Coordinates of C-alpha atoms in Angstrom, one line a residue:
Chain D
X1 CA 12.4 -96.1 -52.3
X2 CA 15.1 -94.1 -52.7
X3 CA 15.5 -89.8 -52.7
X4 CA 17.4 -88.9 -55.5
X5 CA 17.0 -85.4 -54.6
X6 CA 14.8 -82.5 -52.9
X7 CA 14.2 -79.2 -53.7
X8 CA 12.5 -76.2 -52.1
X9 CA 9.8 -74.7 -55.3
X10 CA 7.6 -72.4 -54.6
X11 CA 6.8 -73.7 -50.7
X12 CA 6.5 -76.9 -51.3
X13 CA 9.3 -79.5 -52.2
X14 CA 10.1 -81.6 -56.0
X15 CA 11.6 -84.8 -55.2
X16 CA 13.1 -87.0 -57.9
X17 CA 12.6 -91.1 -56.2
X18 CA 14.0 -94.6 -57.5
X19 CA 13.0 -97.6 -56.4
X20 CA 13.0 -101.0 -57.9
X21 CA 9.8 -101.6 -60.0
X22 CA 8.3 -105.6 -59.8
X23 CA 6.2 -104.1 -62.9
X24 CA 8.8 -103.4 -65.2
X25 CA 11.7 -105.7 -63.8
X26 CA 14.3 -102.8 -63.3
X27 CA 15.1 -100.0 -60.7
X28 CA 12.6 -96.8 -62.2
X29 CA 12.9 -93.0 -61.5
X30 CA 9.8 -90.8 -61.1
X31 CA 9.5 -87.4 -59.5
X32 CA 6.8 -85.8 -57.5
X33 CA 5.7 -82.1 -56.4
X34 CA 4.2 -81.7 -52.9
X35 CA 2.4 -78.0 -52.4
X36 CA 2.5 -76.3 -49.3
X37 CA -0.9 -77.6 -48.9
X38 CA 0.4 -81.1 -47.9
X39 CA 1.7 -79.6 -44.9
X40 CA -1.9 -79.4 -43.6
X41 CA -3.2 -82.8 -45.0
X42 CA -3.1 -84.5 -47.7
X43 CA -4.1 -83.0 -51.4
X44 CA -5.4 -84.5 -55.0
X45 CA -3.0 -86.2 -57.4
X46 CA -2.2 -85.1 -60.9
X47 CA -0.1 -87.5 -63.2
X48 CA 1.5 -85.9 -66.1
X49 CA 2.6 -88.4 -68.5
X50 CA 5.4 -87.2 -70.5
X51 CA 6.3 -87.8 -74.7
X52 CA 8.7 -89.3 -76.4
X53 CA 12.7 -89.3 -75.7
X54 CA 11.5 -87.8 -72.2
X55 CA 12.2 -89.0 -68.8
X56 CA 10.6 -87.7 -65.5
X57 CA 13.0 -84.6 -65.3
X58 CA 11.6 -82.5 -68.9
X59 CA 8.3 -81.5 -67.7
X60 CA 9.5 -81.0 -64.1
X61 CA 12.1 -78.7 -65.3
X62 CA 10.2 -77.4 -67.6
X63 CA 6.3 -77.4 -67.3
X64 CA 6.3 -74.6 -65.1
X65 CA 4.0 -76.7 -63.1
X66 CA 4.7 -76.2 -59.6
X67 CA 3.8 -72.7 -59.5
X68 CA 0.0 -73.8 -60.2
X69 CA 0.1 -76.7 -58.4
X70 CA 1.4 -74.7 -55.3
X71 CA -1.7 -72.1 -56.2
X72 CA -4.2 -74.5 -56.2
X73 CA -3.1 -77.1 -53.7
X74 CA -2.1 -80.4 -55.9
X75 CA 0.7 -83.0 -55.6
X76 CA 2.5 -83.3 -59.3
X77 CA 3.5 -86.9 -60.4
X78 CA 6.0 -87.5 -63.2
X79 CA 6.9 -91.3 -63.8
X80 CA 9.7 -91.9 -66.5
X81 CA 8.5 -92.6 -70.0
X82 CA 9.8 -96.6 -70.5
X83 CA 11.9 -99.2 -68.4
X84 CA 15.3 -98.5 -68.5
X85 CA 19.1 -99.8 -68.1
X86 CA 21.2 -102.1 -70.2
X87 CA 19.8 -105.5 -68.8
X88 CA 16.4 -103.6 -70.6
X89 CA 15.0 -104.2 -74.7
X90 CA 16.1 -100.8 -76.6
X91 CA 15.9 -99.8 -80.2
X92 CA 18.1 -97.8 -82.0
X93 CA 15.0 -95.4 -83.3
X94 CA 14.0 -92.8 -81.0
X95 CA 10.2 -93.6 -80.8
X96 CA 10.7 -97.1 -80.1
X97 CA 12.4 -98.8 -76.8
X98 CA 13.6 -97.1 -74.3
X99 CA 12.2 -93.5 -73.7
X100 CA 9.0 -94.6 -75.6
X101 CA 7.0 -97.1 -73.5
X102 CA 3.8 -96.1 -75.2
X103 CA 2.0 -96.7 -71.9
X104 CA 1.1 -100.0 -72.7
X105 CA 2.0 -104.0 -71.6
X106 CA 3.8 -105.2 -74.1
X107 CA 3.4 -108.5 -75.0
X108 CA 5.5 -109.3 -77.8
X109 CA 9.4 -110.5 -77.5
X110 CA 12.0 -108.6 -76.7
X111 CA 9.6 -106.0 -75.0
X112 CA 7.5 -107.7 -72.9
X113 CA 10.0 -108.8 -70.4
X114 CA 9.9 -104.9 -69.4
X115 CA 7.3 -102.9 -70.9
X116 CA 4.6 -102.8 -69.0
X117 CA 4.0 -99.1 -68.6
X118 CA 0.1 -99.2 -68.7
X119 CA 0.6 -101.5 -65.6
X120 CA 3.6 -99.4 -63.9
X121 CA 1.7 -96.2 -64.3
X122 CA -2.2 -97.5 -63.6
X123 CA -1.3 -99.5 -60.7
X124 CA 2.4 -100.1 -58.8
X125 CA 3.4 -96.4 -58.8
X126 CA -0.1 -95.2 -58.1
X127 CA 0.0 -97.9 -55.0
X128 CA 3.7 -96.0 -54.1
X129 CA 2.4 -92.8 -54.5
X130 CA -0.8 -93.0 -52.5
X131 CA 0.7 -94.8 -49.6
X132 CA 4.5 -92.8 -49.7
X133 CA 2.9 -89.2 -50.2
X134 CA 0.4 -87.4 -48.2
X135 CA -1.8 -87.4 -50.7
X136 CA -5.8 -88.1 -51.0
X137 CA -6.3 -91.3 -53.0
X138 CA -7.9 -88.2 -55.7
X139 CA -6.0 -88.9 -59.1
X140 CA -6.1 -86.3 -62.4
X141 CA -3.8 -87.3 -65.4
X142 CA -2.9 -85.0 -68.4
X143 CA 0.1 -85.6 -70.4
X144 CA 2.0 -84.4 -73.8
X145 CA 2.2 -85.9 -76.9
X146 CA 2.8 -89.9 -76.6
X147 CA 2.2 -89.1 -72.9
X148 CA -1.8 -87.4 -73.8
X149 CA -2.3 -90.9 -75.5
X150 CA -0.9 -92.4 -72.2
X151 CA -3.2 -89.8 -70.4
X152 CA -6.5 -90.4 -72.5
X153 CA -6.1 -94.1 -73.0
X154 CA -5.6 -94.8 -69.3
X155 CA -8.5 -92.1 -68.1
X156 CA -10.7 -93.6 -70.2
X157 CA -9.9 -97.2 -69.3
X158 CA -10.0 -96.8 -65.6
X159 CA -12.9 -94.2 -64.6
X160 CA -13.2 -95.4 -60.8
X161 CA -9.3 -94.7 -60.7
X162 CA -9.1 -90.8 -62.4
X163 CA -11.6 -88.3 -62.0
X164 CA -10.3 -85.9 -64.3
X165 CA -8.4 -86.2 -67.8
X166 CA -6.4 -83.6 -70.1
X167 CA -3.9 -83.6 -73.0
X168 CA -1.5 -81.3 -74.9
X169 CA -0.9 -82.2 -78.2
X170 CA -1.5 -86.1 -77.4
X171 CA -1.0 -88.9 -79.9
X172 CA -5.0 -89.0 -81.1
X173 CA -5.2 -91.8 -82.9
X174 CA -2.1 -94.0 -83.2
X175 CA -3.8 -96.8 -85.1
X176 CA -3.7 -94.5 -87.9
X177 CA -0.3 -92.9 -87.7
X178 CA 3.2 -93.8 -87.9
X179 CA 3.5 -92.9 -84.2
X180 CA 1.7 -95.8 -83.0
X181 CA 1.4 -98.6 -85.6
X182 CA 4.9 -99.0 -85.5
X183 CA 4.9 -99.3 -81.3
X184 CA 1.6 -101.4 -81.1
X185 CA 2.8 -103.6 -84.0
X186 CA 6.5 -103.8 -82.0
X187 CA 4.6 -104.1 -78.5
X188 CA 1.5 -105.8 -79.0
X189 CA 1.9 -107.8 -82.5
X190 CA 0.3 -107.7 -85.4
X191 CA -3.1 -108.3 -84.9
X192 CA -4.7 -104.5 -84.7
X193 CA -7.6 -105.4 -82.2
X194 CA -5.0 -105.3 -79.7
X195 CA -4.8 -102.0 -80.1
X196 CA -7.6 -100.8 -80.1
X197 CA -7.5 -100.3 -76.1
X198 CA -4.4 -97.5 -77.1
X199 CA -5.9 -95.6 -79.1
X200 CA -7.9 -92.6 -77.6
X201 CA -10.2 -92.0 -80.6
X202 CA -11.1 -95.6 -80.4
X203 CA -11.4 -95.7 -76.5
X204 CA -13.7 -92.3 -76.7
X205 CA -16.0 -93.8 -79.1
X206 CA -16.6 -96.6 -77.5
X207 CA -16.4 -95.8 -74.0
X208 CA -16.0 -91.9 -73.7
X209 CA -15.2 -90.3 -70.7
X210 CA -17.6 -89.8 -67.7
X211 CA -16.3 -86.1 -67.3
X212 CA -15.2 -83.6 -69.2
X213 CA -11.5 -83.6 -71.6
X214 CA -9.9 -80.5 -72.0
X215 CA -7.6 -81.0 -74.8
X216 CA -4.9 -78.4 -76.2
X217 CA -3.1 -78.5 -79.8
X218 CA -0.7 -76.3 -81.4
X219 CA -2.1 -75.1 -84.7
X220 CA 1.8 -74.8 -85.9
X221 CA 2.5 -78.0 -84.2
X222 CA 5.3 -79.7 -86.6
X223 CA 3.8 -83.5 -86.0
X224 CA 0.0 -82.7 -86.5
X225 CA 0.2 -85.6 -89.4
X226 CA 1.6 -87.6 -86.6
X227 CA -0.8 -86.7 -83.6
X228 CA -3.6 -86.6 -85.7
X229 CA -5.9 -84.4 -83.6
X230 CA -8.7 -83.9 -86.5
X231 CA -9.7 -87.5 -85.8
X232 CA -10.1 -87.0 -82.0
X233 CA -11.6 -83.8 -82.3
X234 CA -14.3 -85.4 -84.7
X235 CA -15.0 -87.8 -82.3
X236 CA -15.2 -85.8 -79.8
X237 CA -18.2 -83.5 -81.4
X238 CA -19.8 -86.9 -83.3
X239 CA -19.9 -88.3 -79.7
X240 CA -21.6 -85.2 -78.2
X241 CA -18.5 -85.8 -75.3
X242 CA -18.8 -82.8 -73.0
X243 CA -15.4 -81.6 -72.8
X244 CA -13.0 -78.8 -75.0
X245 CA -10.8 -78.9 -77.6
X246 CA -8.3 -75.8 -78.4
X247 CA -6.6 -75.3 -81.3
X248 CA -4.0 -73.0 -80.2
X249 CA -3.1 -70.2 -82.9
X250 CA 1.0 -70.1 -83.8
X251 CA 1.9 -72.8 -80.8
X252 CA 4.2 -75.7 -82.0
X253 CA 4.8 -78.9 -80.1
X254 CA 7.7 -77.7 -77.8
X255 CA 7.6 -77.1 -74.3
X256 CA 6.6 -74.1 -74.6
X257 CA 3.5 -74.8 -75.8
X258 CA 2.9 -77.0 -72.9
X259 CA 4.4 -73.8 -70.2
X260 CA 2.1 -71.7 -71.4
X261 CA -1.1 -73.7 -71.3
X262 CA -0.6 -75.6 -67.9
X263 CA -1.4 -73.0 -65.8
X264 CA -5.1 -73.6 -67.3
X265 CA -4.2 -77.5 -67.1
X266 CA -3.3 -77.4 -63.8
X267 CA -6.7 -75.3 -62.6
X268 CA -8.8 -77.2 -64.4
X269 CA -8.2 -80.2 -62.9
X270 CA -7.9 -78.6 -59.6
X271 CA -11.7 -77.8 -59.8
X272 CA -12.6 -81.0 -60.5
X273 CA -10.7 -82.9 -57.7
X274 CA -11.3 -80.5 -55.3
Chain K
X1 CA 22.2 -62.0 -86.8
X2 CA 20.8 -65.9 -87.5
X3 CA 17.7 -67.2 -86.5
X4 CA 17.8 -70.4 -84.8
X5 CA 14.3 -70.8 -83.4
X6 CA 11.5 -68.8 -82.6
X7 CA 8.8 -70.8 -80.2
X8 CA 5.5 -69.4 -79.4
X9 CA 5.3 -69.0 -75.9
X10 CA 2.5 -67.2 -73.7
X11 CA 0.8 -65.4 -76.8
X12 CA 4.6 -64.1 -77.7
X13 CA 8.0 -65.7 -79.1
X14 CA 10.4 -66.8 -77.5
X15 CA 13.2 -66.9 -79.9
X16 CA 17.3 -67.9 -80.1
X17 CA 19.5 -66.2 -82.2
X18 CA 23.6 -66.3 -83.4
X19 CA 25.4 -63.7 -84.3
X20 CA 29.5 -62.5 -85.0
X21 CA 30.3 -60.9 -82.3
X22 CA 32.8 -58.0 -82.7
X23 CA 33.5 -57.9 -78.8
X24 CA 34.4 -61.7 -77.9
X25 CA 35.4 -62.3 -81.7
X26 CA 33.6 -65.7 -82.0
X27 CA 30.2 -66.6 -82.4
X28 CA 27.7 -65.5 -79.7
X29 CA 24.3 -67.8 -78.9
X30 CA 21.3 -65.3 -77.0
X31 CA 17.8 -65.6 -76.3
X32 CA 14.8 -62.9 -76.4
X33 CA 11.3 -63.5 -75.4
X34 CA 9.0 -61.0 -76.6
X35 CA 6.0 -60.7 -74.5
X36 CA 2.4 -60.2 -76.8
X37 CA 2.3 -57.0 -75.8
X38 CA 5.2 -55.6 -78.1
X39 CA 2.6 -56.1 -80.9
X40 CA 1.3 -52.6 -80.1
X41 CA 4.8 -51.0 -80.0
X42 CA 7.9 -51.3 -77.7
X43 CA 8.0 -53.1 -74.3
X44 CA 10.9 -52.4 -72.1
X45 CA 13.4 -54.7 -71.6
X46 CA 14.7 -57.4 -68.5
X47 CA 17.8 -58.9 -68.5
X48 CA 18.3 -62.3 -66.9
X49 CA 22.7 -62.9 -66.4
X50 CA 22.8 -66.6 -65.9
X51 CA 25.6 -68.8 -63.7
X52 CA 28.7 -70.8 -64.5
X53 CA 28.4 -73.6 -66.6
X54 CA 25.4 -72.0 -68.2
X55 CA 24.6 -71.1 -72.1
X56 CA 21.2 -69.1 -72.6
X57 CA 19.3 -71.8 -72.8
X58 CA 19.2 -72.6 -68.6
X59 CA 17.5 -69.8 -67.9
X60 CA 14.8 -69.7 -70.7
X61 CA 13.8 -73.3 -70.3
X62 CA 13.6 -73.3 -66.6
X63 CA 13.2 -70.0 -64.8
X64 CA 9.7 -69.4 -65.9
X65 CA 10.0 -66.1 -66.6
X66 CA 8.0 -65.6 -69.6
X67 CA 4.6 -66.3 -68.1
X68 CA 5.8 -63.1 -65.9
X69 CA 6.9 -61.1 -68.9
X70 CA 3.8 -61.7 -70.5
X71 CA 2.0 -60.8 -67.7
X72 CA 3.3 -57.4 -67.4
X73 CA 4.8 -56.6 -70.8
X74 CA 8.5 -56.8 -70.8
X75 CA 10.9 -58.6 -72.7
X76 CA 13.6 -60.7 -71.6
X77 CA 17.1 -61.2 -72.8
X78 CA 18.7 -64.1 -71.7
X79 CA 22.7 -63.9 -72.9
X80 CA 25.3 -66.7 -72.9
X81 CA 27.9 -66.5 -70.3
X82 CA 30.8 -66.6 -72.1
X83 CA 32.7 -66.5 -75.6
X84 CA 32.6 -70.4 -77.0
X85 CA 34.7 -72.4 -79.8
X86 CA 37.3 -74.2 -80.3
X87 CA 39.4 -71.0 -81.0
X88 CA 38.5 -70.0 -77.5
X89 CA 40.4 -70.2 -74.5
X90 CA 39.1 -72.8 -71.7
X91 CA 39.8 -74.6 -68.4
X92 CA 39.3 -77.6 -67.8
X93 CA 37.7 -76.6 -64.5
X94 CA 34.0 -75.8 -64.7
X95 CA 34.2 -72.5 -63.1
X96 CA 36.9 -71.0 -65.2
X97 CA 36.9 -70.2 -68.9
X98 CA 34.1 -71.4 -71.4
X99 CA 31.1 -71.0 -69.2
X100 CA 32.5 -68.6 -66.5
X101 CA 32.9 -65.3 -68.0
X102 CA 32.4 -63.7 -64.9
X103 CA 31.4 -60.1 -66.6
X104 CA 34.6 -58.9 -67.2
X105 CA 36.9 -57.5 -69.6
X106 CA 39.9 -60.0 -69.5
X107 CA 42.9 -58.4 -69.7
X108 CA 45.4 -60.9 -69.5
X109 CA 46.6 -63.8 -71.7
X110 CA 45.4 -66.3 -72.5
X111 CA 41.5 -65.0 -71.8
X112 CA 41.7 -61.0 -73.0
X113 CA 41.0 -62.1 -76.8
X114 CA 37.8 -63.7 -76.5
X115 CA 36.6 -62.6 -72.8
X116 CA 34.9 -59.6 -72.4
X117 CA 31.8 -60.5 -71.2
X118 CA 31.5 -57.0 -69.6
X119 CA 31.3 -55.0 -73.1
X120 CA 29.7 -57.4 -74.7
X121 CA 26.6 -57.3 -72.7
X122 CA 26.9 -53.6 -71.4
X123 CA 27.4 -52.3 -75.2
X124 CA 27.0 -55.0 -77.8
X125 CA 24.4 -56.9 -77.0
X126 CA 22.8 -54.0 -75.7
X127 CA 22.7 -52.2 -79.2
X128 CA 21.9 -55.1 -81.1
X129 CA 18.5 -55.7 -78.9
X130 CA 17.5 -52.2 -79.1
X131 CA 17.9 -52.0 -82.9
X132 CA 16.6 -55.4 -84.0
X133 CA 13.9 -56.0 -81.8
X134 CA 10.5 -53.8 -80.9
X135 CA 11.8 -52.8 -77.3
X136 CA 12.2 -50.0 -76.1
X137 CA 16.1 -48.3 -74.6
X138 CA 14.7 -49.0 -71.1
X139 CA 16.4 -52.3 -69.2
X140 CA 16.6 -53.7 -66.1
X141 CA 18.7 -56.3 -64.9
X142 CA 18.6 -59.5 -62.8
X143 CA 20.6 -62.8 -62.8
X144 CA 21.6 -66.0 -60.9
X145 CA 24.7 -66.8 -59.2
X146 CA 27.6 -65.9 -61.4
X147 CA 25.0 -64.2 -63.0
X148 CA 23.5 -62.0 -60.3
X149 CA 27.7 -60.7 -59.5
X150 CA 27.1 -59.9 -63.1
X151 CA 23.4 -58.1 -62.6
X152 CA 24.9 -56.0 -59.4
X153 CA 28.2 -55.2 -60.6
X154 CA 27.1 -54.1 -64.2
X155 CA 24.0 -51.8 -62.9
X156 CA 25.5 -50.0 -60.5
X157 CA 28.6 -49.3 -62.8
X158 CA 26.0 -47.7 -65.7
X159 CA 23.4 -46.4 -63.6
X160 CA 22.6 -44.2 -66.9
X161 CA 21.8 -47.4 -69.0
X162 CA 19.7 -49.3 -66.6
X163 CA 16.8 -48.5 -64.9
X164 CA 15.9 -51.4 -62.0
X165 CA 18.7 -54.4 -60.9
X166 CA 17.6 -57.2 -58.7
X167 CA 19.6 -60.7 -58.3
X168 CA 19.0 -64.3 -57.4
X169 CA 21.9 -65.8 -55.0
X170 CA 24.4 -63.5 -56.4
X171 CA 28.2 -64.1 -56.1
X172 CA 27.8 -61.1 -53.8
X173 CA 31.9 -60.8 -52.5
X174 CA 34.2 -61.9 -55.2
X175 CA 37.0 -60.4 -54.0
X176 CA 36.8 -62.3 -50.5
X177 CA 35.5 -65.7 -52.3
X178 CA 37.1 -68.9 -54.2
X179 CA 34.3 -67.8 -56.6
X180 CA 35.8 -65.2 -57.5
X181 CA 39.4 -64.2 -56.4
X182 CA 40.2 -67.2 -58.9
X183 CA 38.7 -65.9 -62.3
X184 CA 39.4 -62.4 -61.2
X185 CA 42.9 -63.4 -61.2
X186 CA 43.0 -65.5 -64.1
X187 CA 41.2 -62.8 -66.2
X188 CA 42.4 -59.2 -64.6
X189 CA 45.8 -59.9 -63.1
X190 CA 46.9 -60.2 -59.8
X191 CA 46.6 -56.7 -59.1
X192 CA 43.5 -56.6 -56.9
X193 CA 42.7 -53.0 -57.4
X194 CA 41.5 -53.6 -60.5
X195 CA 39.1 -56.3 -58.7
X196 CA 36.9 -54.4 -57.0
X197 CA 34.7 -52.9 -60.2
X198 CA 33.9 -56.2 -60.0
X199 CA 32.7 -57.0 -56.5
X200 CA 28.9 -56.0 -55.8
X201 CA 29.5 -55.1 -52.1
X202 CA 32.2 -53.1 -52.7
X203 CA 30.6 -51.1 -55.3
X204 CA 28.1 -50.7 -53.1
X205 CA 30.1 -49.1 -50.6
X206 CA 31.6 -47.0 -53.1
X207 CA 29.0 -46.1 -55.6
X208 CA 25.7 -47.1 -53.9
X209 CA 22.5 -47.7 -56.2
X210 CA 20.0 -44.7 -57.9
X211 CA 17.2 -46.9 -56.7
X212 CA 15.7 -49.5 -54.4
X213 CA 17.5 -53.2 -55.3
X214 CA 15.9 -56.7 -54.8
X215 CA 18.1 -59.7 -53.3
X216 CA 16.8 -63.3 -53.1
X217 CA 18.7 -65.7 -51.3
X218 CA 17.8 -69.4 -50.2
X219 CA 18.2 -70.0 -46.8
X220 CA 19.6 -73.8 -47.7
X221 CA 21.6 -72.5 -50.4
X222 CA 24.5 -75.3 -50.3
X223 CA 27.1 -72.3 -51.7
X224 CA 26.4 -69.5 -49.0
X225 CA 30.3 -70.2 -48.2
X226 CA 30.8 -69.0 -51.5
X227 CA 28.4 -66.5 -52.5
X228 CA 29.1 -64.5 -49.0
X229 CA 25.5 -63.3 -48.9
X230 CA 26.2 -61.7 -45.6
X231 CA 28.8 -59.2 -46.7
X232 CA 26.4 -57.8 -49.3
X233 CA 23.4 -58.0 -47.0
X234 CA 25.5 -55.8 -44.1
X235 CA 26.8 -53.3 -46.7
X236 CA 22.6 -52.7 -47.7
X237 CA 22.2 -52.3 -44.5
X238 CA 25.2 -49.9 -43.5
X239 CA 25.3 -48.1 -46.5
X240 CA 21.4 -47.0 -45.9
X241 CA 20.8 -48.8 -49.5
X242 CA 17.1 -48.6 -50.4
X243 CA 16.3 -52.1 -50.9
X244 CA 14.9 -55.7 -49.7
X245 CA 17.6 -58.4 -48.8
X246 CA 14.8 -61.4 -48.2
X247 CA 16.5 -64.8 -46.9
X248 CA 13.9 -67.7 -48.2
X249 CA 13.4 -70.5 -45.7
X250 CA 14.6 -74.0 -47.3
X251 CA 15.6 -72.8 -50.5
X252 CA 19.2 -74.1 -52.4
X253 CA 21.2 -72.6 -55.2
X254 CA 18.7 -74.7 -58.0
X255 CA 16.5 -73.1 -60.3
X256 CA 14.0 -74.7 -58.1
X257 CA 14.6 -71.8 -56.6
X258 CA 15.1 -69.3 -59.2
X259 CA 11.8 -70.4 -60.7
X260 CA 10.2 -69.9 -57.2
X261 CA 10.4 -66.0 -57.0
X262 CA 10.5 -65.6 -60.8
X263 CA 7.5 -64.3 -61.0
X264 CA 8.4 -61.5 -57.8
X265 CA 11.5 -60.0 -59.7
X266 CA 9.7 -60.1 -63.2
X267 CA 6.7 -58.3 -61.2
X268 CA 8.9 -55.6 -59.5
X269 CA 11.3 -54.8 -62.4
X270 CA 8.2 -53.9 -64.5
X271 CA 6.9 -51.6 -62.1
X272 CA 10.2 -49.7 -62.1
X273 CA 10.2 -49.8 -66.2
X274 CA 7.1 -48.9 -66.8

């Protein structure tokens, strides 16, 4: 493993790290917060899983998550968002490729050779993590937009390995939208039972979640055709899943939307790993 | 004045806007967050100067600062930090000419059309906030780098138009520095009288400041050489300057760092405007 870089924020230090992923075939970035805590032993994990186009440097440069991870005593994880390099599958279209993993294993040609996010995410960089970071073996995971589906989907799929799950504006239901039929179609073929594991609206109806799901939306969110947040919403209530849904009055899907709502992000999950 | 986004951000707006700019004579990008507060009538007004090779948008995506205006009720302006265009002067180097406006009225060819970074924010901008936006004539002042020369230098030469100046790693001896004795003899001559309006620790000597003034400055800053700290921190001192110089262990010149004590300069500019 590699150190791309270190920085000083607020007591503790961000660190941007490469090292050569056996999951996904190619060299990966992913970036990770230790508070000021970790100098006193090791503290709870929370992923954030970010959307698409994004690597691991948008939300930590733009979150504003530090300051309440530093507050409450958590280590921040950011892993990239796909494989990535020019030996690596790539589309020309934004949501597909590179920079739009989905969080899945794809296992269709030309993707599957690299994209196996799901994998990357649930097991090699959580093994890097827990044993490279003084960190308790404690994991939350919230995410934004393709990365809440990533967030949900993989919470809701592993409950001995997360104890605590969030979103912002996730991908609700991408068996139903364009963002998601397109990817699962490209990723995991045509036949739609595959995808049913991917999709959180699915997953909470048949599984749910043992906790509680905070979830935030944007009420002027520009992709609310897209993310679909009605359906998971309705599940959530027809399911009687303890948990919250916001609809957040005049936010849109930007980062600030996510800035202003992960200080309550960030302390919610802090409760619950703590 | 064009509208080129407004977000939602913290329960207020964090908006971009374009306008002709009478003082650089090109097109000028700027940002204003308006904190919730201004819904019940005008909030004073922060100004964040930004560093070389910045545009408005560094500041507002990754200093953090609106969850602090919000907080207390104050708006922020965040301007670019030069005139742009291809009818614009530039170097080719990154710390001369588009990008490194250094706060000053250019007076010499080929930079005294377009660079006057000093009116523009002192009187332009300054006019165009207080009439087009629910603030009220009451600003303070802070910036970063290049940015927090510009914070110093401009307050304590219009201590009638500003109420409270603090700055992050300021360029704090541009007279004595390769940040600095450059531009200010690209864009003012070789004459170095006319230099030191534009050098915070010698306006200090000569002028002082009406109030107390803030200074943060990382310890690991990789440009101390450059920013000469020390010459501005001994003047507080000699000079009897109200004021708090603070040195932060392990910090560098990053918005890492910026973003760290955001939320102290945000905190003690309020309590000086309001």
């Amino acid at each position: 493993m590699e150190t791309i870089s270190e920085n000083r924020s607020f007591g503790g230090v961000q660190g941007v790290y490469r090292h050569a992923s056996n999951t996904c075939g190619c060299d990966m970035t992913f970036a990770v917060y230790m508070p000021p805590q970790a100098e006193d032993g090791p503290v709870p994990v929370l992923w954030y899983l970010s959307g698409l186009t994004c690597t691991h440097e948008n939300a930590m440069a733009k979150a504003g998550m530090q300051e309440h991870a530093a507050e409450h005593g958590i280590a921040l994880v950011f892993p990239d968002t796909s494989p990535r390099g020019d030996n690596v599958a790539n589309d020309e279209a934004y949501d597909l490729g590179q920079g739009a993993g989905f969080y899945v294993n794809a296992t269709r040609a030309p993707w599957k050779t690299h994209f196996r996010m799901y994998d990357y995410v649930v097991n090699e960089l959580r093994d890097i993590v827990v044993k490279q970071f003084d960190v308790q073996d404690r994991h939350g995971i919230t995410g934004h937009s393709m990365g809440g589906h990533g967030a949900l989907t993989i919470a809701m799929r592993n409950p001995d390995l997360f104890e605590s799950v969030s979103a912002f504006a996730p991908i609700a239901n991408p068996t139903q939208s364009d963002w998601g039929r397109k990817q699962l179609s490209a990723y995991l073929g045509d036949d739609e039972s595959a995808w049913a594991d991917h999709d959180a609206t699915l997953l909470l109806e048949d599984k749910g979640w043992k906790g509680d799901i905070l979830v935030d939306q944007g009420q002027a969110d520009q992709f609310l055709d897209l993310l679909k947040p009605d359906a998971l919403a309705e599940m959530m209530a027809r399911r009687r899943q303890p948990g919250t849904f916001r609809m957040q009055k005049g936010y849109d899907h930007s980062y600030f939307f996510v800035n202003s709502f992960a200080g309550d992000h960030v302390a919610w999950h802090a409760e619950r790993l703590q």
